[in-house]
C-alpha positions in Angstrom: -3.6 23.1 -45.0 -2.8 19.4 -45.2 -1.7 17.0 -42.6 -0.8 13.8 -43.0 -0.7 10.8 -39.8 0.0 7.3 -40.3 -2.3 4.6 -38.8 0.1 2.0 -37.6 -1.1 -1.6 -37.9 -1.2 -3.9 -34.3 -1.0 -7.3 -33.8 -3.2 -8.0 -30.6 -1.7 -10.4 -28.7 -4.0 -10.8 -26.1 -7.8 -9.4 -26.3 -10.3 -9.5 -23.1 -13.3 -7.3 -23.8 -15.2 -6.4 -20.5 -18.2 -4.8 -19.7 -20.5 -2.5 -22.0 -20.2 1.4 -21.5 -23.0 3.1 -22.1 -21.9 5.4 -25.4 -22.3 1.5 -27.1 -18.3 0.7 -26.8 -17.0 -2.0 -24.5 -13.8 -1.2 -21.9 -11.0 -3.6 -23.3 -7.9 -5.2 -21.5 -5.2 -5.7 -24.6 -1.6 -6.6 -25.0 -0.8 -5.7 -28.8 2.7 -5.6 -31.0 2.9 -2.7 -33.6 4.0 -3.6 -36.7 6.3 -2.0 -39.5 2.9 -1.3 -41.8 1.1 1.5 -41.4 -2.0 3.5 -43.5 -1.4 7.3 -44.0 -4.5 9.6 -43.0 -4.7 12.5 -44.9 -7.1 15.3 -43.9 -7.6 18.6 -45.4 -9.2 21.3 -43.8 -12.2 22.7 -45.7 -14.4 25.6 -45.1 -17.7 23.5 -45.8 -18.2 21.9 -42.4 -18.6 18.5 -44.1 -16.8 15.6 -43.7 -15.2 13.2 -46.9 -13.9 10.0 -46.7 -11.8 8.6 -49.9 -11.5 5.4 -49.4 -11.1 1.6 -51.8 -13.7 0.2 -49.1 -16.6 1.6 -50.1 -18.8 -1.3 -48.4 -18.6 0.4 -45.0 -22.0 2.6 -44.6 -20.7 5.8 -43.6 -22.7 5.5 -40.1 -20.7 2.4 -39.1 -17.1 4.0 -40.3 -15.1 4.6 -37.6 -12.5 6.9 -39.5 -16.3 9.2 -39.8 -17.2 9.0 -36.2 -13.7 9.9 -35.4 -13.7 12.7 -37.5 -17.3 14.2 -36.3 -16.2 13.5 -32.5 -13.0 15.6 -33.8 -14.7 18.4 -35.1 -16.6 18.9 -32.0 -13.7 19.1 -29.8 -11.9 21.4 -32.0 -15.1 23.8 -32.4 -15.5 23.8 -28.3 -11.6 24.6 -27.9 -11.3 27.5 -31.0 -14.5 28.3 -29.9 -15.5 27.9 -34.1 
């Protein structure tokens, strides 16, 4: 099975970042503009458990990648609610 999302592009307009939550990510206060440009996410379900990332940036370390971390906290929510 293969699903396909676009990841719209934003223009943030305005940007405060506030205070430091304690899973590392800050709380923001934003006022952004989506634009007509997106990315397309393609996943594929596989039977391996594993997650790939194909990607032309290849100088992000897969610990930093957000499109990973994503993906993993994903999986984990989808495991709890199928009960997989």
């Amino acid at each position: 099975m293969i699903n396909i999302w676009p990841s719209p592009a934003k223009l943030n307009l305005f940007l405060h970042i506030n205070n430091r939550r304690s899973d590392g990510y800050h709380n923001l206060q934003t006022i952004f503009q989506f634009l007509n440009y997106s990315d397309l996410l393609e996943i594929k379900l596989n039977n391996s458990g594993l997650i790939y990332l194909t990607t032309n940036f290849n100088n992000i370390p897969k610990e930093n990648n957000l499109i990973i971390k994503a993906a993993n906290i994903l999986k984990v929510a989808a495991k709890k609610k199928y009960h997989l």
